[in-house]
Short mmCIF file of C-alpha atoms and ligand atoms in Angstrom, two decimals:
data_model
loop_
_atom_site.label_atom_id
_atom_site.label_comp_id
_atom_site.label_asym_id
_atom_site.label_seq_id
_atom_site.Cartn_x
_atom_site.Cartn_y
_atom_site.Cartn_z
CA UNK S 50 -10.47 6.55 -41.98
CA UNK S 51 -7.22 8.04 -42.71
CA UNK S 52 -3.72 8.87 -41.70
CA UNK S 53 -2.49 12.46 -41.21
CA UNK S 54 1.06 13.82 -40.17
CA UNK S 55 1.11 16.17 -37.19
CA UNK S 56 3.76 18.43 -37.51
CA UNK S 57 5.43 21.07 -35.07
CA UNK S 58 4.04 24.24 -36.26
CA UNK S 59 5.47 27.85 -36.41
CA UNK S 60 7.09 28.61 -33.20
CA UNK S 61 8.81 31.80 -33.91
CA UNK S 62 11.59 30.49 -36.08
CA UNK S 63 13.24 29.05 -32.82
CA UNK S 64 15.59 25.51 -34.09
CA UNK S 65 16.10 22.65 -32.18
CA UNK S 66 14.02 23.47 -29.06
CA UNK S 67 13.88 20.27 -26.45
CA UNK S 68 11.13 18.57 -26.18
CA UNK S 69 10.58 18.06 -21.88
CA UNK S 70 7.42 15.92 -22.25
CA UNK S 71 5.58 14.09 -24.65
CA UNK S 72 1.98 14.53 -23.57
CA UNK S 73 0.17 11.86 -25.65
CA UNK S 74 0.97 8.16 -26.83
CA UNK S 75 -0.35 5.32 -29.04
CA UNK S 76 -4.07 4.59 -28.98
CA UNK S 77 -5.17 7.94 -27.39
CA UNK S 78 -8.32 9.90 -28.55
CA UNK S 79 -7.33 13.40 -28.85
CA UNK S 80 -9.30 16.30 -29.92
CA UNK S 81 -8.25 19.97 -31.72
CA UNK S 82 -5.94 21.58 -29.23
CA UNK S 83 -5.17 18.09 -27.50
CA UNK S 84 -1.45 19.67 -25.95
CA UNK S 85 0.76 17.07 -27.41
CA UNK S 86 4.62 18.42 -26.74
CA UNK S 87 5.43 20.70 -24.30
CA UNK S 88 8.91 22.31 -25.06
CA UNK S 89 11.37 24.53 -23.36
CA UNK S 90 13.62 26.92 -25.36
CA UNK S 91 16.61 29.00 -23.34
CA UNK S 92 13.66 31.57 -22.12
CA UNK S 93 10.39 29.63 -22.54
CA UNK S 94 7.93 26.85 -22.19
CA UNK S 95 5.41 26.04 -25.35
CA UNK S 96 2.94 23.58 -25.17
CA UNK S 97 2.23 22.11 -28.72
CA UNK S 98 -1.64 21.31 -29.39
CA UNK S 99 -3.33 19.41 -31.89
CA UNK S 100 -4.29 20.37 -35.46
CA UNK S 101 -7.01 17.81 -36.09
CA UNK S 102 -8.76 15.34 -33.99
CA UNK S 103 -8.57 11.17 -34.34
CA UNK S 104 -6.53 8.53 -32.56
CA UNK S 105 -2.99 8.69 -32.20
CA UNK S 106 -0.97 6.33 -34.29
CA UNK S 107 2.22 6.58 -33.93
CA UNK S 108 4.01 8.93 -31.86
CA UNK S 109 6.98 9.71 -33.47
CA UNK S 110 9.12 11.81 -30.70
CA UNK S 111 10.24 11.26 -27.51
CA UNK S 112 11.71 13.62 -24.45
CA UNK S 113 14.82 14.54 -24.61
CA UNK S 114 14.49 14.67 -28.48
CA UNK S 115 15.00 18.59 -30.59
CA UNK S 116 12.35 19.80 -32.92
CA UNK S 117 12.06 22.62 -35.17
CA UNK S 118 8.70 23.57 -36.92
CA UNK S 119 7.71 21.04 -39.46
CA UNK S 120 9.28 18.15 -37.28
CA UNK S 121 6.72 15.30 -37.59
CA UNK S 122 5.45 14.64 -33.77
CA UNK S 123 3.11 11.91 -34.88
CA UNK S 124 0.64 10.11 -37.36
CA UNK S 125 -2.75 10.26 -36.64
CA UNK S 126 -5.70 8.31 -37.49
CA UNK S 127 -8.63 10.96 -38.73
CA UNK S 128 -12.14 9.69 -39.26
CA UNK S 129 -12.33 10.91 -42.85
CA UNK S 130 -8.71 11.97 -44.78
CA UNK S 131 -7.73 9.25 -46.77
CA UNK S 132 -4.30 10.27 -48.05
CA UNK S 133 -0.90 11.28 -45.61
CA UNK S 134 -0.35 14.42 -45.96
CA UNK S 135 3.26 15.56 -46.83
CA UNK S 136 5.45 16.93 -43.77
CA UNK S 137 5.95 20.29 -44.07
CA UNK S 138 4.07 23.45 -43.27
CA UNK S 139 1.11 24.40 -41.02
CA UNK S 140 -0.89 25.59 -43.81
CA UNK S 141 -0.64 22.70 -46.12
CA UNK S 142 -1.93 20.64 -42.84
CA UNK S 143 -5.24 22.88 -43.87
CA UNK S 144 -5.88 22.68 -47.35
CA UNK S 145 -5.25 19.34 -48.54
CA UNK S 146 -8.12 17.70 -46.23
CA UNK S 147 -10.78 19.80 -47.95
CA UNK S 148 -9.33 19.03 -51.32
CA UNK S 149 -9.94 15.04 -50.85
CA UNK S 150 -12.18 14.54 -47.04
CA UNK S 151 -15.48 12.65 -47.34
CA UNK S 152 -18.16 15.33 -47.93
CA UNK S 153 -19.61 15.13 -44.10
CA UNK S 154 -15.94 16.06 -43.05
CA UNK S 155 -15.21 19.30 -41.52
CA UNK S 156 -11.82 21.05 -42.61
CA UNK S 157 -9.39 21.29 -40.50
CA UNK S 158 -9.86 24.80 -38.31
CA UNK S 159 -7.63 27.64 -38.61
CA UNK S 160 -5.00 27.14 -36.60
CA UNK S 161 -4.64 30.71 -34.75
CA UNK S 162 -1.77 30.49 -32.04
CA UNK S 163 0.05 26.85 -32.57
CA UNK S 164 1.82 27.24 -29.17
CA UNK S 165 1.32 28.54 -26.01
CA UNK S 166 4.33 29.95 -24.35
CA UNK S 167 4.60 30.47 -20.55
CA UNK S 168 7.90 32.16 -19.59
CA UNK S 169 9.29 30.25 -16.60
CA UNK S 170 10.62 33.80 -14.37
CA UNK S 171 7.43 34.86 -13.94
CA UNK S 172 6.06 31.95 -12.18
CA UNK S 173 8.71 31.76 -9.65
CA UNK S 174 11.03 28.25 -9.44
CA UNK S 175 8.42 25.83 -10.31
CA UNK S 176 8.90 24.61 -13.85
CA UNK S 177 5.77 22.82 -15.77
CA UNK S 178 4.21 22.62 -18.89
CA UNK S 179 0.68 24.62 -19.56
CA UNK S 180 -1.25 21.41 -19.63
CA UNK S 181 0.34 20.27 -16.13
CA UNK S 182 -0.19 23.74 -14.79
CA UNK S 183 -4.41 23.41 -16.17
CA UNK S 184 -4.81 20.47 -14.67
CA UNK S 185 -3.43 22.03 -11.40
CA UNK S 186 -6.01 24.54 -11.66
CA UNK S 187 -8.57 22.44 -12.04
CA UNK S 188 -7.83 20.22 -9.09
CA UNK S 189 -6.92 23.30 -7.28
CA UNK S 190 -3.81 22.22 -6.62
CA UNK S 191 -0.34 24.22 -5.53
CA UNK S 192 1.94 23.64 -7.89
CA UNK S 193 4.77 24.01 -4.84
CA UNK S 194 2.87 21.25 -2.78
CA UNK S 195 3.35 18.77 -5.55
CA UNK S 196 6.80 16.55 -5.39
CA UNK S 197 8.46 17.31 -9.23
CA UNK S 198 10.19 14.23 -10.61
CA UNK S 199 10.66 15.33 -14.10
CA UNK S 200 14.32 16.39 -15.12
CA UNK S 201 15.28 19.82 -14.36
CA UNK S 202 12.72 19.29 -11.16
CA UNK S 203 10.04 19.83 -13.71
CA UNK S 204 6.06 19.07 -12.35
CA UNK S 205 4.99 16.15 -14.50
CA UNK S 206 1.25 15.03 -15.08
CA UNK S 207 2.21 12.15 -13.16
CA UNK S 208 3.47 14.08 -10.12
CA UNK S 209 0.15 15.51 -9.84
CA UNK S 210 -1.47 12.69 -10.06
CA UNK S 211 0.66 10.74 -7.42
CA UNK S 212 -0.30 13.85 -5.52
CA UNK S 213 -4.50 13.59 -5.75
CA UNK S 214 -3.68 9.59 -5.29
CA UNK S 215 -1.86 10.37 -2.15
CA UNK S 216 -4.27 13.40 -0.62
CA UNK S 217 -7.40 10.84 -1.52
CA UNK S 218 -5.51 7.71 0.50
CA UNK S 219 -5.32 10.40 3.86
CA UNK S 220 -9.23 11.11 3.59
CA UNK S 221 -10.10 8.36 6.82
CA UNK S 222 -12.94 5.83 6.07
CA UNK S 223 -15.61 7.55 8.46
CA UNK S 224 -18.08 9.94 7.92
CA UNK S 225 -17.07 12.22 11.09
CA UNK S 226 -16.81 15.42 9.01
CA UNK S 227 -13.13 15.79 10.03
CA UNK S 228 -10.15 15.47 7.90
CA UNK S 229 -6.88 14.73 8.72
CA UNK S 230 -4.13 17.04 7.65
CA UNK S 231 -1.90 16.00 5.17
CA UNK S 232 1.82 15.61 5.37
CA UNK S 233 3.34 18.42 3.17
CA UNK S 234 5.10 16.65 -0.01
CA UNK S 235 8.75 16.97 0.35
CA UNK S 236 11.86 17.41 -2.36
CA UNK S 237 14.36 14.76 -0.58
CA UNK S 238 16.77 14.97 -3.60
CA UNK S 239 17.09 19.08 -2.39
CA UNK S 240 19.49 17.29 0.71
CA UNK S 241 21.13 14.17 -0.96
CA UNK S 242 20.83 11.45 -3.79
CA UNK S 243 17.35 9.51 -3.47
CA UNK S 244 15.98 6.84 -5.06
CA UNK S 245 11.99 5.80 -5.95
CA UNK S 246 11.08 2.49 -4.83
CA UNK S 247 7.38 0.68 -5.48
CA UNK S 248 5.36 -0.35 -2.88
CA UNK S 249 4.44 -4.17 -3.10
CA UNK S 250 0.91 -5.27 -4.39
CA UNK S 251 0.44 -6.87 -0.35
CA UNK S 252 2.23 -3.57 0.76
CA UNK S 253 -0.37 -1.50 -0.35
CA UNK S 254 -3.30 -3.38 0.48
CA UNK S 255 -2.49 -4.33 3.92
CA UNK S 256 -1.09 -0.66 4.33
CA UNK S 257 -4.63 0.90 3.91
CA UNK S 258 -6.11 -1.54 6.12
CA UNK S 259 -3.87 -1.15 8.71
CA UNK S 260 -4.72 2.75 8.39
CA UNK S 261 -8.06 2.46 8.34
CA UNK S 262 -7.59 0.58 11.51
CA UNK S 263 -5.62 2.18 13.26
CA UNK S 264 -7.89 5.08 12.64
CA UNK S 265 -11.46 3.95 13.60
CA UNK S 266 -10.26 1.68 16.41
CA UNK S 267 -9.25 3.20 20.07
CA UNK S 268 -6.37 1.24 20.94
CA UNK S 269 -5.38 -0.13 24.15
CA UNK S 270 -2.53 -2.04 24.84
CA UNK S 271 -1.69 -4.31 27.98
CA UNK S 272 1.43 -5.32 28.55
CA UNK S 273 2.09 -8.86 30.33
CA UNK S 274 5.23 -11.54 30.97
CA UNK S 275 4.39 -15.27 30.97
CA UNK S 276 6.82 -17.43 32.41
CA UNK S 277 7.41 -19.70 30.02
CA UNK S 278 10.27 -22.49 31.76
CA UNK S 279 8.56 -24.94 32.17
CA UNK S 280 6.84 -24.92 28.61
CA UNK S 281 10.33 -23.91 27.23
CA UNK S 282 11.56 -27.35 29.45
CA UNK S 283 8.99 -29.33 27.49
CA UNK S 284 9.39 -28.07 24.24
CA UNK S 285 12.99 -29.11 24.22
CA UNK S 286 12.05 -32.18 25.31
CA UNK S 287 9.53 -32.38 22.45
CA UNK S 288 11.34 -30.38 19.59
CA UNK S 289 13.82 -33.07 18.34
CA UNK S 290 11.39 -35.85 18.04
CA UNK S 291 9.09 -33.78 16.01
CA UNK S 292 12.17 -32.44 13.73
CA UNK S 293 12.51 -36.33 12.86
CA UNK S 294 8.96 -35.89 11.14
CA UNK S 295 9.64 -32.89 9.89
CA UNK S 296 7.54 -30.56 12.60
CA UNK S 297 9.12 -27.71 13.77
CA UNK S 298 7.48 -27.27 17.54
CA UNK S 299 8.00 -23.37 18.69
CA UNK S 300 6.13 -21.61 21.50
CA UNK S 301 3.93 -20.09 19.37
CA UNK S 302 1.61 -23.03 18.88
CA UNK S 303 1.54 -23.15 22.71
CA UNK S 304 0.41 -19.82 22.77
CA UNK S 305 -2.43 -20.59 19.86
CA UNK S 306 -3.78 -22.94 22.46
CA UNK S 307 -3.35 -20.57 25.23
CA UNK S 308 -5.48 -17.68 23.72
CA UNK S 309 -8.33 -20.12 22.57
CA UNK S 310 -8.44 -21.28 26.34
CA UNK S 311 -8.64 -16.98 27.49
CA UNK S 312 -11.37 -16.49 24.68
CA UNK S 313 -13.34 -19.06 25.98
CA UNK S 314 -12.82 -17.55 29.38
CA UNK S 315 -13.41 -13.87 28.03
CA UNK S 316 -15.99 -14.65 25.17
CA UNK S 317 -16.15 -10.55 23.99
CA UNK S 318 -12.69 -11.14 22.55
CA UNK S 319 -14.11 -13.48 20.54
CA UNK S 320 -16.36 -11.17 18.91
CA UNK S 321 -16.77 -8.63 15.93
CA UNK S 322 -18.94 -5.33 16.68
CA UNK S 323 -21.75 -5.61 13.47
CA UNK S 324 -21.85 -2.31 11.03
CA UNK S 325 -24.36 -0.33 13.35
CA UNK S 326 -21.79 -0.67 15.85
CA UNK S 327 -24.25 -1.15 18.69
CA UNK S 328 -24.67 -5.08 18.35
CA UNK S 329 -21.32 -7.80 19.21
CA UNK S 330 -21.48 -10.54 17.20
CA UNK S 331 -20.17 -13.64 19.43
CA UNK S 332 -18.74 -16.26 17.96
CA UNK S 333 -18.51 -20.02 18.42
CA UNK S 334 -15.60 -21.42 16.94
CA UNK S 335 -11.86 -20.50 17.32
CA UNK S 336 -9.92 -19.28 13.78
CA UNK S 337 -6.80 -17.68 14.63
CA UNK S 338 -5.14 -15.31 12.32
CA UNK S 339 -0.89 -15.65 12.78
CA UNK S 340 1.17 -12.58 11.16
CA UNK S 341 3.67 -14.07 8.87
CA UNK S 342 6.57 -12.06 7.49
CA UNK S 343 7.29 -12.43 4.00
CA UNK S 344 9.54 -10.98 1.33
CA UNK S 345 6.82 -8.81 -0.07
CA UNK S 346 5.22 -7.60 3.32
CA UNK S 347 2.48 -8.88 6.17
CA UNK S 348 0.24 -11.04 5.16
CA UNK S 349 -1.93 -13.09 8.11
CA UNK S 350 -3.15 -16.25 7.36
CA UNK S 351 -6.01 -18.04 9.32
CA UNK S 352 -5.53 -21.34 11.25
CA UNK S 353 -9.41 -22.74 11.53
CA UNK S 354 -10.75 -24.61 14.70
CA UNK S 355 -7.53 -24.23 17.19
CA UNK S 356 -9.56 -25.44 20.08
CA UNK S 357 -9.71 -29.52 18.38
CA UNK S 358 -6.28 -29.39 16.98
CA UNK S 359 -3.07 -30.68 19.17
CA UNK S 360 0.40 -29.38 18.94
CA UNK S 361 1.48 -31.10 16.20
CA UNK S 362 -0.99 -30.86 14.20
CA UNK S 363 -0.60 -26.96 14.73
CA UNK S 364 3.33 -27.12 14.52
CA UNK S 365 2.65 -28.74 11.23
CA UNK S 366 -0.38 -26.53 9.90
CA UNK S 367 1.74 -23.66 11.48
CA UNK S 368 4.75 -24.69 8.41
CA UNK S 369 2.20 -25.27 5.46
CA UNK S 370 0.46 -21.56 5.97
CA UNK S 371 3.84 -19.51 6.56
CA UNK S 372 5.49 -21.87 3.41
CA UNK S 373 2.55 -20.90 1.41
CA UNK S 374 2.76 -17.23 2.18
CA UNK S 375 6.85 -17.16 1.31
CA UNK S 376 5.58 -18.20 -2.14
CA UNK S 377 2.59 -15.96 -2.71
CA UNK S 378 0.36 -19.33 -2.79
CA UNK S 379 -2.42 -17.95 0.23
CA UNK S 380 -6.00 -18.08 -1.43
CA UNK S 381 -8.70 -15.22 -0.17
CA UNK S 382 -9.92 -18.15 1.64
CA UNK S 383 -7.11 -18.80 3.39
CA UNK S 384 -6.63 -15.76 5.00
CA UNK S 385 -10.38 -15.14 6.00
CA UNK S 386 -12.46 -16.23 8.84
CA UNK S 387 -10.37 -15.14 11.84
CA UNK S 388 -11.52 -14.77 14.98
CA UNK S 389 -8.02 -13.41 16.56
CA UNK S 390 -4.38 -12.66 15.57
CA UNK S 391 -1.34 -13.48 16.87
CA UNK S 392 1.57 -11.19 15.52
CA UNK S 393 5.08 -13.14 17.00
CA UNK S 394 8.24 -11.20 16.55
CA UNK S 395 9.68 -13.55 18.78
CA UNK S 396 12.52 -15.54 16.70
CA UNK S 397 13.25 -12.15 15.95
CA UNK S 398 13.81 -10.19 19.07
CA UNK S 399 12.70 -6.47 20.25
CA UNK S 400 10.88 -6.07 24.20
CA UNK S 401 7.39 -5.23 23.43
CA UNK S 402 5.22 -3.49 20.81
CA UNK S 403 1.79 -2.30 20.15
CA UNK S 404 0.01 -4.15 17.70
CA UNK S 405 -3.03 -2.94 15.36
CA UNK S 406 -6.17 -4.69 15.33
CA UNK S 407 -6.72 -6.71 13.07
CA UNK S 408 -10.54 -5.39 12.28
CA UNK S 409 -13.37 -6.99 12.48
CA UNK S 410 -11.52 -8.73 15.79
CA UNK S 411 -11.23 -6.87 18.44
CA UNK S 412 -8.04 -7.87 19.82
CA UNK S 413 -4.32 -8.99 18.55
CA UNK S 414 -2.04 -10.64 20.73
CA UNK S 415 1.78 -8.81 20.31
CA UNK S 416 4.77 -11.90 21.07
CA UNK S 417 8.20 -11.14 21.93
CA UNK S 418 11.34 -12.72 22.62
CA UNK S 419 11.41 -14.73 25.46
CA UNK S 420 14.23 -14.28 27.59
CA UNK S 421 16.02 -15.04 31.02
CA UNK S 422 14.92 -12.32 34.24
CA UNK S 423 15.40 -12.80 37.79
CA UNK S 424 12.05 -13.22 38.86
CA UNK S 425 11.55 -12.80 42.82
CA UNK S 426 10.07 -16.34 44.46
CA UNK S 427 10.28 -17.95 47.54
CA UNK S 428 12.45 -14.71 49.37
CA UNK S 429 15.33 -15.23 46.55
CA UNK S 430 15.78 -14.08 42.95
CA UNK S 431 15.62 -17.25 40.43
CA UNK S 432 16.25 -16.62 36.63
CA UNK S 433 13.17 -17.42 34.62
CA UNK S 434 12.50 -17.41 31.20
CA UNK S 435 10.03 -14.68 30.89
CA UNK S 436 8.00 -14.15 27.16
CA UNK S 437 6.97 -10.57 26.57
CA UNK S 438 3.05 -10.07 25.47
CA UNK S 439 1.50 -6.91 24.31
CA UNK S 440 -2.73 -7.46 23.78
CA UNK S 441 -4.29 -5.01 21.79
CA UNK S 442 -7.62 -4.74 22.24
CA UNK S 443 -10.84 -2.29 20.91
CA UNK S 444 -11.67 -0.42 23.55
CA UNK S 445 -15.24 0.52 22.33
CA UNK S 446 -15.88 -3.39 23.37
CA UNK S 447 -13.55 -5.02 25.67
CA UNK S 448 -12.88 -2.61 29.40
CA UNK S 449 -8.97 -2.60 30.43
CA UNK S 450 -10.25 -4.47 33.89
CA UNK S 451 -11.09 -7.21 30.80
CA UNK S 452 -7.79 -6.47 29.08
CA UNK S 453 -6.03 -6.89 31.72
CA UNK S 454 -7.94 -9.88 32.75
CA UNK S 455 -7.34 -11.92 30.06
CA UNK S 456 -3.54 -11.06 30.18
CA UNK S 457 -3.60 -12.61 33.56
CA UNK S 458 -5.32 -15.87 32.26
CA UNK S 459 -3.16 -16.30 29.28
CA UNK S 460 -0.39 -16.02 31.34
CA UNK S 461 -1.09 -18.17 33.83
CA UNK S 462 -2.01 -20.59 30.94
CA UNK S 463 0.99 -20.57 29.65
CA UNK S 464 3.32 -20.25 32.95
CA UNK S 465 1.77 -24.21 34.01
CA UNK S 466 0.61 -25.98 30.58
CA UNK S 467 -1.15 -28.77 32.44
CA UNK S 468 -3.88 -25.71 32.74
CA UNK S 469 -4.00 -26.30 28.55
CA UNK S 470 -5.82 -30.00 29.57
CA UNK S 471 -8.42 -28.19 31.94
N1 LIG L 532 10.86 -16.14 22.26
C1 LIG L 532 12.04 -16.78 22.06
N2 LIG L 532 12.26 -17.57 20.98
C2 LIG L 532 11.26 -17.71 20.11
C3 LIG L 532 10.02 -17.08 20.26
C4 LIG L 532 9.85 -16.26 21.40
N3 LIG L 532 8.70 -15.63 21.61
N4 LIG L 532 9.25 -17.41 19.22
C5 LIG L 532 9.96 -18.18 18.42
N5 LIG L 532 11.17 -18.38 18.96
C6 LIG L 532 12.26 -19.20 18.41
C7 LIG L 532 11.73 -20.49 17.87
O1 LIG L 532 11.61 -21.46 18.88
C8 LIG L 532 12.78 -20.83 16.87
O2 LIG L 532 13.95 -21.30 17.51
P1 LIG L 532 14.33 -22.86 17.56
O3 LIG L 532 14.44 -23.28 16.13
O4 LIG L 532 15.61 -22.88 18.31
O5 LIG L 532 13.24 -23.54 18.26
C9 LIG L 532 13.16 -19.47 16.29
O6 LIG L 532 12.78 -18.52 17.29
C10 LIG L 532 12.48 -19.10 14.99
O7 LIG L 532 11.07 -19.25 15.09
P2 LIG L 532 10.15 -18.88 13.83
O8 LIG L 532 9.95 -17.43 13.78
O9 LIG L 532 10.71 -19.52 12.62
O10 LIG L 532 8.81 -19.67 14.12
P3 LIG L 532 7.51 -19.20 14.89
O11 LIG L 532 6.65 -20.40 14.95
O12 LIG L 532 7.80 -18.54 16.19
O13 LIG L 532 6.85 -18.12 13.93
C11 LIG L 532 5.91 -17.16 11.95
C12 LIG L 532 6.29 -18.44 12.67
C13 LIG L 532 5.36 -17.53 10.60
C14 LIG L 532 4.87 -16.42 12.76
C15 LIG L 532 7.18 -16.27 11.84
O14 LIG L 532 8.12 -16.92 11.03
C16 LIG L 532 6.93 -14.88 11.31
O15 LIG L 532 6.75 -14.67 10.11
N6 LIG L 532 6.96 -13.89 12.23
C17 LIG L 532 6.82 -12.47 11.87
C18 LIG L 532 5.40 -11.97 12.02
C19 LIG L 532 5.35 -10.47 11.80
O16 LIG L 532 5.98 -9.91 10.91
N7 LIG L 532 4.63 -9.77 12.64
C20 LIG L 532 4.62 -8.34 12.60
C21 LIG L 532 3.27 -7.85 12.38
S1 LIG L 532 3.08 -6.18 12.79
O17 LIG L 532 3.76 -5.48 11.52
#
């Protein structure tokens, strides 16, 4: 093992040329012609390969910095120099490994053309280095589909591969032979200032499943209104004894029990299709997956066995699951199992929206604000308090005479409670 300086070599006595990227850093493996710099002088761009062949050491230069032949760009570790050599030309880079290498070490090879120049006007607008523009190639990739992000709108490596990330995360999860077209990558900072902002960790995972979803399931929603006064009348009643012990009593537990009474009623909502896709798996028990909003994105915990839990005990399992998702504490465990989903928006506001399922269900219940309508009864208008639902279901398994059937029996649940004790 030893340590060689790579130097800049002769390129055509230009001085203080910037260096745009830095292709290479500490710990990589890089062979003879590895590019290593690329630089841009007023009327070209010059990718700088590799002399020799090792690990990289140390890199000594960054972008943004100036170089002029003989600038040292980094150390290297070779398997069989022992001794640095000295900083200075291409040629001395040459000799002194075959004065002192180990005997099974080859010299170092000629070193023919040290730089590669592009000049920028013949390719149009779009600046990048040779090694950007190879890998393009390779990947057969436009160059003007790929978002630039390096300074002077410059491609970077890492535009292209935030590109091929990107194109692969559009291919859909079936096998139907057809793709989906992609959205074409757009400049934003061409109309105003922008800024780059990371998806979260949950963000990203719940994003493709939610794609994937919405993809492979055909979607049907059914829109319903549950009068909800009387609950509402009871709840009040309810809510300020519980806040004494610390349980905070909201419709939505009311509406947990309300869909385990319409799945038993309507067991194919309580079902999963199996991988063939020909069988429905029916389940016995009652999970129910609730939608809670955190700071980092969705994440939907499952509450187990619905059907032999009261109110409170909801209410109060209800607070531990959405307090343990605020602070990132959910286990895989916690969030598996689910039979069913509830998504409430309702201490929020909005009218109605379409929820995705939540696959392997096959149905998501959509809540909305509750709020006072005049509701026609008895030959007058009376003002009722009136909860929006939106159930999304898969239509591959549950009919819309089904959809809309269990709509009718969770409102009706929910319009009398005393139908909860049937
Ligand atoms: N209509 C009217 N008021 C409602 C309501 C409704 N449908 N649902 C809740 N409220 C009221 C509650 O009663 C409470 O008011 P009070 O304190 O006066 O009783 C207030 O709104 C706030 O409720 P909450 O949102 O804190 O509690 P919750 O039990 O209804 O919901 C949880 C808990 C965890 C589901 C909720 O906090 C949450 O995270 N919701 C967002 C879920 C989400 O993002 N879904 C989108 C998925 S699709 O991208």
């Amino acid at each position: 093992m030893g340590i060689k300086n790579i130097t800049v070599p002769d390129i055509g006595g230009a001085t203080d040329v910037d260096v745009i990227e830095v292709l290479v850093k500490a710990g990589d493996s890089i062979r003879i012609d590895t590019p290593l710099l690329t630089l841009e002088s007023d009327k070209a761009t010059m990718e700088v390969p590799s002399s020799d062949e090792g690990v990289v050491k140390e890199v000594k230069i960054k972008a943004g910095d100036k170089v002029s032949t003989g600038t040292l760009i980094l150390t290297l570790e070779t398997a069989g120099a022992t001794q640095e050599v000295p900083v200075k030309k291409q040629a001395e880079e040459k000799v002194v490994p075959e004065k002192i290498a180990a005997p099974e070490v080859k010299a170092a090879p000629e070193v023919k053309a040290p730089v590669k120049e592009v000049i920028e006007g013949e390719l149009a607008d779009i600046h990048a280095g040779p090694a950007v523009r190879r890998i393009a190639r390779e990947f057969g990739i436009e160059l003007s589909d790929v978002a630039a992000t390096g300074p002077k709108n410059r491609v970077l490596k890492e535009d292209i591969q935030s590109y091929v990330k990107n194109r692969l995360s559009q291919i859909p999860a079936t096998t139907s032979g057809m793709s989906l077209p992609s959205a074409p990558a757009v400049d934003f900072s061409k109309f105003g200032p922008t800024e780059t902002l990371a998806l979260s960790r949950i963000k990203k995972l719940s994003g493709k499943n939610l794609h994937r979803n919405w993809l492979i399931v055909p979607h049907i929603t059914q829109f319903g209104d549950a009068d909800i006064t009387s609950l509402e009348d009871f709840r009040i009643t309810q809510k300020e004894a519980m806040e004494k012990e610390g349980v905070k009593l909201t419709p939505l537990v009311f509406i947990m029990k309300a869909v385990v009474a319409s799945l038993k009623a309507f067991p194919q909502f309580n079902a999963s299709l199996d991988v063939s896709g020909e069988n429905l798996i029916l389940k016995n028990y009652f999970h129910i997956g609730v939608a809670v909003d955190t700071p980092d994105g969705l994440v939907v915990p499952v509450i187990r066995d619905v059907d032999k839990k009261g109110l409170k005990e909801l209410a109060k399992e209800l607070s531990v699951v959405s307090e343990k998702a605020r602070k990132k504490q959910l286990t895989a465990n916690d969030m598996q199992g689910g039979c069913f989903s509830i998504s409430s928006l309702g201490g929020i506001g909005g009218t109605a929206f379409t929820p995705i399922v939540n696959v392997p269900e096959v149905a998501i219940l959509g809540v909305s604000k509750a709020s006072h309508k005049p509701v026609y009864q008895d030959g007058q208008f009376v003002p009722r308090l009136m909860l929006p639902l939106s159930l999304s279901y898969d239509h591959r398994v549950i009919d819309g005479a089904d959809g809309a059937r269990f709509i009718v029996k969770l409102t009706t649940m929910l319009s009398d409670i005393r139908n909860l004790l049937l």
